[in-house]
C-alpha atoms as an extended CHARMM CRD file, in Angstrom:
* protein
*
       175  EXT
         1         1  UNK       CA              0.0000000000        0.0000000000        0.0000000000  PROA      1               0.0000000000
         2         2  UNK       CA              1.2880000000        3.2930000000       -1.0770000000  PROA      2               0.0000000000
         3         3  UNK       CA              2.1890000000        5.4380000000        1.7630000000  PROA      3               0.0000000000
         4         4  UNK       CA              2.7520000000        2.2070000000        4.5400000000  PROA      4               0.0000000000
         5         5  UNK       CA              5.7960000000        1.7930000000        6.1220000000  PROA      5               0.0000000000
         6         6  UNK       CA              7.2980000000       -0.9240000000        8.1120000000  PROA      6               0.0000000000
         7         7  UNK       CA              9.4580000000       -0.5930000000       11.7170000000  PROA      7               0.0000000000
         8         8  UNK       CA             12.6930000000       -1.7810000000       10.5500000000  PROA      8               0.0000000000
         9         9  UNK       CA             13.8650000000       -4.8440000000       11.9850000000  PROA      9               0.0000000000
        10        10  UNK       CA             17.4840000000       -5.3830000000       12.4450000000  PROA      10              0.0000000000
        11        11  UNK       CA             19.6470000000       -8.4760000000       13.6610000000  PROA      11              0.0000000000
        12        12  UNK       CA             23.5180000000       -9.1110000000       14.6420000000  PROA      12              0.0000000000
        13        13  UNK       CA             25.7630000000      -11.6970000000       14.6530000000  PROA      13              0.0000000000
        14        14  UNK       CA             28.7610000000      -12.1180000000       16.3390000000  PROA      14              0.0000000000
        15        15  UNK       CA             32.2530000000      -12.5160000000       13.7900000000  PROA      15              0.0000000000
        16        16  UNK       CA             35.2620000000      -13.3540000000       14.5960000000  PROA      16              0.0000000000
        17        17  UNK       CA             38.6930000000      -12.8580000000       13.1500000000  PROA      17              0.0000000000
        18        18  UNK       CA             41.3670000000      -14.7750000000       14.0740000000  PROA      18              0.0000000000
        19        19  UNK       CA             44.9200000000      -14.3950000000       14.0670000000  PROA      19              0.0000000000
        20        20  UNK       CA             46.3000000000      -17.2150000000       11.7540000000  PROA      20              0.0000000000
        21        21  UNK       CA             49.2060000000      -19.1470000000       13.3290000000  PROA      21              0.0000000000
        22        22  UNK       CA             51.6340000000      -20.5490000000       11.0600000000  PROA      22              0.0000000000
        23        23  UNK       CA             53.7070000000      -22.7720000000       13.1030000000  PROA      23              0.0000000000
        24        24  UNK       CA             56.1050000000      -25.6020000000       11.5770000000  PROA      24              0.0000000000
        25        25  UNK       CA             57.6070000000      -27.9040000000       13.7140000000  PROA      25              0.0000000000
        26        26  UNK       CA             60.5640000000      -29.8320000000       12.2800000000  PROA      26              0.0000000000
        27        27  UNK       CA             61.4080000000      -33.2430000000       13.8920000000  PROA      27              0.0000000000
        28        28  UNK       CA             63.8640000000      -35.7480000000       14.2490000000  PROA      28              0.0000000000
        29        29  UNK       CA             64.0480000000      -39.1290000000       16.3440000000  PROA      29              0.0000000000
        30        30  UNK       CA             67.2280000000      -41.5930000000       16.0590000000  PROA      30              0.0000000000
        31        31  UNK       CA             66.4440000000      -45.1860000000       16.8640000000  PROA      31              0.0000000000
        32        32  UNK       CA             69.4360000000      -44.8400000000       19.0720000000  PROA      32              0.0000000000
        33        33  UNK       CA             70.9610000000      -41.9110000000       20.9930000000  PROA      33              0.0000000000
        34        34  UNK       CA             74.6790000000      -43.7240000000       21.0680000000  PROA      34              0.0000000000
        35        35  UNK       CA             75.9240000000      -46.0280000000       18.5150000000  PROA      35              0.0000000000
        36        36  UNK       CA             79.1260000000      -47.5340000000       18.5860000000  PROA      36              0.0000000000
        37        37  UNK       CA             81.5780000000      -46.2800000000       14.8870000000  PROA      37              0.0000000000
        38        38  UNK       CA             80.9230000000      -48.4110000000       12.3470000000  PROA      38              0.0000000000
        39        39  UNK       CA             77.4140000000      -49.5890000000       13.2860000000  PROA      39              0.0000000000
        40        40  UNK       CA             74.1810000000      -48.5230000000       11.3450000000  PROA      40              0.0000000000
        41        41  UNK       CA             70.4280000000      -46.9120000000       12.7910000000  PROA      41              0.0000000000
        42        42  UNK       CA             67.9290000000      -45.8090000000       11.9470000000  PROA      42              0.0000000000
        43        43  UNK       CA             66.5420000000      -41.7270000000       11.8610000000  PROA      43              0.0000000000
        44        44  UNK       CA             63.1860000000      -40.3540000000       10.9410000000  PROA      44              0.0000000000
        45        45  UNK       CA             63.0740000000      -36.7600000000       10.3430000000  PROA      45              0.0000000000
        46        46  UNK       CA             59.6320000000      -34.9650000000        9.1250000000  PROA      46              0.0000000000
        47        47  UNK       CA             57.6910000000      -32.0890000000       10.3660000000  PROA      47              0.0000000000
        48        48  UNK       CA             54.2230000000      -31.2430000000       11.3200000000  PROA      48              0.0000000000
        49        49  UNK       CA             51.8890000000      -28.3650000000       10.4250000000  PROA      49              0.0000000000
        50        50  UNK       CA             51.2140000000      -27.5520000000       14.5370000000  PROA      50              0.0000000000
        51        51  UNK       CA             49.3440000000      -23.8010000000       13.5040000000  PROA      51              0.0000000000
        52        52  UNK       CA             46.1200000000      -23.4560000000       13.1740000000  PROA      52              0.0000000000
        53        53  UNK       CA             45.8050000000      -22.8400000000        9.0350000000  PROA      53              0.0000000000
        54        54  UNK       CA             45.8760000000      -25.6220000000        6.9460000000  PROA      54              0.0000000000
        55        55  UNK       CA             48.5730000000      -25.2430000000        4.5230000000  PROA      55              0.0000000000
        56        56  UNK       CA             49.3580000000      -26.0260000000        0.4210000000  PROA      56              0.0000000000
        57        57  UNK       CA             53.2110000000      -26.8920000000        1.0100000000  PROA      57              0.0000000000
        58        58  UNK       CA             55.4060000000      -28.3870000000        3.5600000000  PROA      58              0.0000000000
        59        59  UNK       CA             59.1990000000      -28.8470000000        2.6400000000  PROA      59              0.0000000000
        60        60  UNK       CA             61.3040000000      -31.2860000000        4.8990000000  PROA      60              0.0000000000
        61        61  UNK       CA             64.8200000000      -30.4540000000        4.1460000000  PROA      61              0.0000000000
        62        62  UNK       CA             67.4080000000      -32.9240000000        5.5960000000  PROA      62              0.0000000000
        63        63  UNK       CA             70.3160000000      -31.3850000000        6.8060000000  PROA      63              0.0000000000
        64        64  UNK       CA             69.3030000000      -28.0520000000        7.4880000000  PROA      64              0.0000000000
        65        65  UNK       CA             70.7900000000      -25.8200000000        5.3720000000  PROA      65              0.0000000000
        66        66  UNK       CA             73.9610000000      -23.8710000000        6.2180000000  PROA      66              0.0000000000
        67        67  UNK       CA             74.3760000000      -26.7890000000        8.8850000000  PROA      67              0.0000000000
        68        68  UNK       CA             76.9800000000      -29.5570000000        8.0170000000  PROA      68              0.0000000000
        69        69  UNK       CA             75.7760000000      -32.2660000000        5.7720000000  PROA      69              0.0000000000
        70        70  UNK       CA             75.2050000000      -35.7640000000        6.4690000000  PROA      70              0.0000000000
        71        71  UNK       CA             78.9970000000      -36.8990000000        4.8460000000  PROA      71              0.0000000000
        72        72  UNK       CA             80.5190000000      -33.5400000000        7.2140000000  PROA      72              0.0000000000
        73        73  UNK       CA             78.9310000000      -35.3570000000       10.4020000000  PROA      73              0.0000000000
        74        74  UNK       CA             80.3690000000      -39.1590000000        9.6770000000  PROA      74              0.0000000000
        75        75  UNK       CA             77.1020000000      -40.5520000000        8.5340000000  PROA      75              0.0000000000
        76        76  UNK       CA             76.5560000000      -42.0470000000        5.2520000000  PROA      76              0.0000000000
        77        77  UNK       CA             72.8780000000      -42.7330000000        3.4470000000  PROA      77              0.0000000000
        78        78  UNK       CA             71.8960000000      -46.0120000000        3.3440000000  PROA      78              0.0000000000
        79        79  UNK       CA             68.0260000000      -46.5830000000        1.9990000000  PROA      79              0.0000000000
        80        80  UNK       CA             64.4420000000      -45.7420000000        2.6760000000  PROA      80              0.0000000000
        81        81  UNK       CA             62.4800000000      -47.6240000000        5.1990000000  PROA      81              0.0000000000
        82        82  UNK       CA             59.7400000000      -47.6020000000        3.1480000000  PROA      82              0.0000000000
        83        83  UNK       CA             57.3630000000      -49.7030000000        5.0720000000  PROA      83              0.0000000000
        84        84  UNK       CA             57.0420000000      -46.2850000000        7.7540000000  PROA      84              0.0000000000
        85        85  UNK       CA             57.1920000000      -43.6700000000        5.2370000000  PROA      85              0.0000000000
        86        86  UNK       CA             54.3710000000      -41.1180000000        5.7680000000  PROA      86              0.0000000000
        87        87  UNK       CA             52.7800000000      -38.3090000000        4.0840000000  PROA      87              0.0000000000
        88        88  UNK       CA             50.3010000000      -35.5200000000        5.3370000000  PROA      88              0.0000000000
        89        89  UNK       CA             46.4710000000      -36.5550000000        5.1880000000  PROA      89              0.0000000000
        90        90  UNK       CA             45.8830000000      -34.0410000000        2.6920000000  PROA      90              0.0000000000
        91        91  UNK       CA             49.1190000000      -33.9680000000        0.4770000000  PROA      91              0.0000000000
        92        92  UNK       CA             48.5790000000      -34.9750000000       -3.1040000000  PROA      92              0.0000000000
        93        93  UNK       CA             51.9020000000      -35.2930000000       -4.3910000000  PROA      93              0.0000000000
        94        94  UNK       CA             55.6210000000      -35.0690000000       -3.2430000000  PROA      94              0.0000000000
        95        95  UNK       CA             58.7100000000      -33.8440000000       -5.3160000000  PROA      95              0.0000000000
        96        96  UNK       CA             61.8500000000      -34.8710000000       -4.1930000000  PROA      96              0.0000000000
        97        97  UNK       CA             65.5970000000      -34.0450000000       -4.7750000000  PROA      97              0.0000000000
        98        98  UNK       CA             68.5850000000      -35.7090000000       -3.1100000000  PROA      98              0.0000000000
        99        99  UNK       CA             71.5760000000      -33.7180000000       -2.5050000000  PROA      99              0.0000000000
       100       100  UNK       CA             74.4400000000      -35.0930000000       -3.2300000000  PROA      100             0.0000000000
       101       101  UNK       CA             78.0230000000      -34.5020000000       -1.5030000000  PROA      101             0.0000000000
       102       102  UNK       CA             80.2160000000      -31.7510000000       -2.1010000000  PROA      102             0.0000000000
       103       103  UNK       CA             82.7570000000      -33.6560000000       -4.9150000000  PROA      103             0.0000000000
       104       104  UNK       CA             79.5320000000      -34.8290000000       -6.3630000000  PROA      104             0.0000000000
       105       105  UNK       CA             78.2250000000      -33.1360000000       -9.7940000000  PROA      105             0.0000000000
       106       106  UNK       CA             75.1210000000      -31.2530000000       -8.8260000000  PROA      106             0.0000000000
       107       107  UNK       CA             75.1990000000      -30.5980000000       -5.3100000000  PROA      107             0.0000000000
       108       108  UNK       CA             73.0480000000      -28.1790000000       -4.2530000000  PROA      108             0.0000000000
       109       109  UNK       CA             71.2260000000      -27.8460000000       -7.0970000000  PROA      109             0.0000000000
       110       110  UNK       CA             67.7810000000      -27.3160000000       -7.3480000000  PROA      110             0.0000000000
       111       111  UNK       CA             66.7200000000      -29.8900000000       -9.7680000000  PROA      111             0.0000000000
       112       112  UNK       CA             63.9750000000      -31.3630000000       -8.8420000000  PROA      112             0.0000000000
       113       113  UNK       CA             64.8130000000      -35.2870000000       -9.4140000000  PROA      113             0.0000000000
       114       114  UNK       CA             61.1020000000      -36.8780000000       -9.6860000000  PROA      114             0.0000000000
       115       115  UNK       CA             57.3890000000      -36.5170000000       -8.3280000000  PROA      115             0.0000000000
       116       116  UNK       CA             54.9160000000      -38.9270000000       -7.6260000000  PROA      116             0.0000000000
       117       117  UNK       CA             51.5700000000      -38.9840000000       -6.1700000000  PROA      117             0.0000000000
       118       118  UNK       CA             51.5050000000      -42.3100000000       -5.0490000000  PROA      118             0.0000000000
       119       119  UNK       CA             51.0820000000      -41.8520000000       -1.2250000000  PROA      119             0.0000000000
       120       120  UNK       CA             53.0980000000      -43.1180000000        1.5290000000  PROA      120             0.0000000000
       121       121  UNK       CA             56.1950000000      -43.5690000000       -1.5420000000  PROA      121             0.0000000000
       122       122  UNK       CA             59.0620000000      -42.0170000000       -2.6100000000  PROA      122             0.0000000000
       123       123  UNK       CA             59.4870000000      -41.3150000000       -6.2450000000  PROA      123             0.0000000000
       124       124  UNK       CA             61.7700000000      -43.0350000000       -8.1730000000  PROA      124             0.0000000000
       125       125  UNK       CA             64.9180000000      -42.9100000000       -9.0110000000  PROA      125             0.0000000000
       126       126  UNK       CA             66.9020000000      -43.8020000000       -6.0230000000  PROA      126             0.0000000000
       127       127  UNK       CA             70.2610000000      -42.0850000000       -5.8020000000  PROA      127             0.0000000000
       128       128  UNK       CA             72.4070000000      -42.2100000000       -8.6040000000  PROA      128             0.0000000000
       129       129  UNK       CA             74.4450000000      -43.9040000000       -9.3890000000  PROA      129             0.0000000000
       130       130  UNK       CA             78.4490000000      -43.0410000000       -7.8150000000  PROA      130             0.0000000000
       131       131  UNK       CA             76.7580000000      -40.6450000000       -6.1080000000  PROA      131             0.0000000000
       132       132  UNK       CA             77.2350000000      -39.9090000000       -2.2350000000  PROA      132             0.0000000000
       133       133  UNK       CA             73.8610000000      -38.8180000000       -0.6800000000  PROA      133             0.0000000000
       134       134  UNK       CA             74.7990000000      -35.4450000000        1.4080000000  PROA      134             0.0000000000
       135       135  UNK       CA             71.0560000000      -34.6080000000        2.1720000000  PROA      135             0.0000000000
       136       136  UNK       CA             68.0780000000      -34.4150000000        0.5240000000  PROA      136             0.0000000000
       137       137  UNK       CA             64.3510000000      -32.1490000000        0.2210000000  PROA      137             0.0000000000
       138       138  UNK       CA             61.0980000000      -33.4930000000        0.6780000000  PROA      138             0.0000000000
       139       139  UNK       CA             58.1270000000      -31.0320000000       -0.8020000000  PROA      139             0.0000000000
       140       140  UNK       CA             54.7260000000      -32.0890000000       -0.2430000000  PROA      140             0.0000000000
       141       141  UNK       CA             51.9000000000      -30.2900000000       -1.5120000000  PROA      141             0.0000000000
       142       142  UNK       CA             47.8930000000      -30.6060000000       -1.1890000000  PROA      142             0.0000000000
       143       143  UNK       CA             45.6700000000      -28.8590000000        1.1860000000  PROA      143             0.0000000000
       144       144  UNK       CA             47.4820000000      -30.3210000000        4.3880000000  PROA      144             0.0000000000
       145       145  UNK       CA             44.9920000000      -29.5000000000        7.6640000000  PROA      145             0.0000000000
       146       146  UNK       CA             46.3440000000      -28.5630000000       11.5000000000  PROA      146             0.0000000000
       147       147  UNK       CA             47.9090000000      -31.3370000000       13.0160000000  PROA      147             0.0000000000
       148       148  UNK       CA             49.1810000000      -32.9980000000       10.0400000000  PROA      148             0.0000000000
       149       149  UNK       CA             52.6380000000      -34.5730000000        9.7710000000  PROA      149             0.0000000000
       150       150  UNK       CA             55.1270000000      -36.1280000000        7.6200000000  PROA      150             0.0000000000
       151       151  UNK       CA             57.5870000000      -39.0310000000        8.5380000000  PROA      151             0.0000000000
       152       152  UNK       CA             60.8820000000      -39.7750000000        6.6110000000  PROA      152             0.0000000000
       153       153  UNK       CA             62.7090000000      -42.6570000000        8.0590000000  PROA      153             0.0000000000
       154       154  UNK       CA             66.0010000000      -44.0620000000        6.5190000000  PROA      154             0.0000000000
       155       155  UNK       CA             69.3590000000      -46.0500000000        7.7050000000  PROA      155             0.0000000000
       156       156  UNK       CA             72.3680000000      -44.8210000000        7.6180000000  PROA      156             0.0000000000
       157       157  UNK       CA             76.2170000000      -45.9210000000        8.0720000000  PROA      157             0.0000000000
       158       158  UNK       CA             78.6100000000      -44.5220000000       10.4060000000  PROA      158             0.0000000000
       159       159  UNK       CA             82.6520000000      -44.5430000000       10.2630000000  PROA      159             0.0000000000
       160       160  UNK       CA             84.7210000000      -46.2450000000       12.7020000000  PROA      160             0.0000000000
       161       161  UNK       CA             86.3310000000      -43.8090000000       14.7210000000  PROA      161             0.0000000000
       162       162  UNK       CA             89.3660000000      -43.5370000000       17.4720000000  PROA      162             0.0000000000
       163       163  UNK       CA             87.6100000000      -41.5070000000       20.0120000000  PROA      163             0.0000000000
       164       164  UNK       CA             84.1090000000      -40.2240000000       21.0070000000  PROA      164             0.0000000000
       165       165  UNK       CA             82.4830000000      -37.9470000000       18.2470000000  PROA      165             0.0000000000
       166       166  UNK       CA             79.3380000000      -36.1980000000       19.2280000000  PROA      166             0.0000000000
       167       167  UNK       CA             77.5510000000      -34.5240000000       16.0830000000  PROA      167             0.0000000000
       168       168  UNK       CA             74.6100000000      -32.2130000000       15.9860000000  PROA      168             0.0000000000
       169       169  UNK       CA             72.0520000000      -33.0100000000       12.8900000000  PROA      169             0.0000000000
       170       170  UNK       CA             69.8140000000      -30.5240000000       12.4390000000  PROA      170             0.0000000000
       171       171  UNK       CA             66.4200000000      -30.9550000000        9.8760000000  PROA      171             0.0000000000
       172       172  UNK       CA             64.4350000000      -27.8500000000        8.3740000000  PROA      172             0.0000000000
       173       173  UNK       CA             60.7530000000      -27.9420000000        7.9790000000  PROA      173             0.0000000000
       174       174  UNK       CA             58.4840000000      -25.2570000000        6.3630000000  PROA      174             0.0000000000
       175       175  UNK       CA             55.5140000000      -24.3730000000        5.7800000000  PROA      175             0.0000000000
């Protein structure tokens, strides 16, 4: 009706904005904390997305960089244990690189050496050939939720040695 008017009616709601907390966590468990030269163990190094954003990327790099490599600390690459590999529930693919030591052609280059998106696997090739693993860089990508981790574990070879060595290894994880 021409000329009518209503009482406005209004409502709220309550928003909320919160901070986003971005919040790697890089980590790193031998199976053994002393090892006697010359014997093998077994490490697992990964990282978890422990902020409260899920996240596209997370990059498990193995030594840290600008730390000594795995050759500089006594320890030599040995495989995959690929029965405990794990990615992030949420991670649809993984390229990998290995990095190879120092008086190896292409260390520290970023070539990426393969994808896949098979989960729970490593892409293929394994190291090549004559080459001496130094490190390597895990990228996993996807929509990757809080809480979500990713588990690397391999064996590696140690040097005999004439008296006690104590070596710092130190992985990088980002988000």
């Amino acid at each position: 009706a021409a000329g009518v008017s209503s009482t406005p009616v209004t409502s709220t709601a309550r928003l909320v904005i919160q901070h986003v907390l971005i919040d790697p966590v890089a980590t790193k468990a031998y199976a053994e904390s002393s090892i006697v030269g010359g014997v093998g163990d077994e490490v697992t190094v990964g990282g978890s997305n422990s902020g409260n954003y899920t996240v596209t990327s997370m990059t498990v790099t193995e030594p840290k960089s600008g730390t000594p490599d795995l050759v500089a600390q006594g320890l030599g690459f040995d495989d995959w244990d690929t029965a405990h590999i794990e990615w992030p529930v949420g991670a649809t693919s993984l390229s990998f690189r290995y990095l190879y030591d120092g008086t190896s052609p292409g260390y520290g280059t970023a070539t990426v050496i393969s994808s896949t998106s098979g989960l729970n696997t490593l892409p293929e090739p394994a190291p090549a050939a004559g080459q001496t693993v130094a490190g390597f860089q895990a990228v996993f990508t996807g929509s990757m939720a809080p809480n979500q981790y990713a588990k690397l574990p391999f064996t590696f070879s140690t040097q005999p040695v004439t008296s006690d060595t104590t070596v710092t290894n130190t992985v990088d994880y980002a988000v």
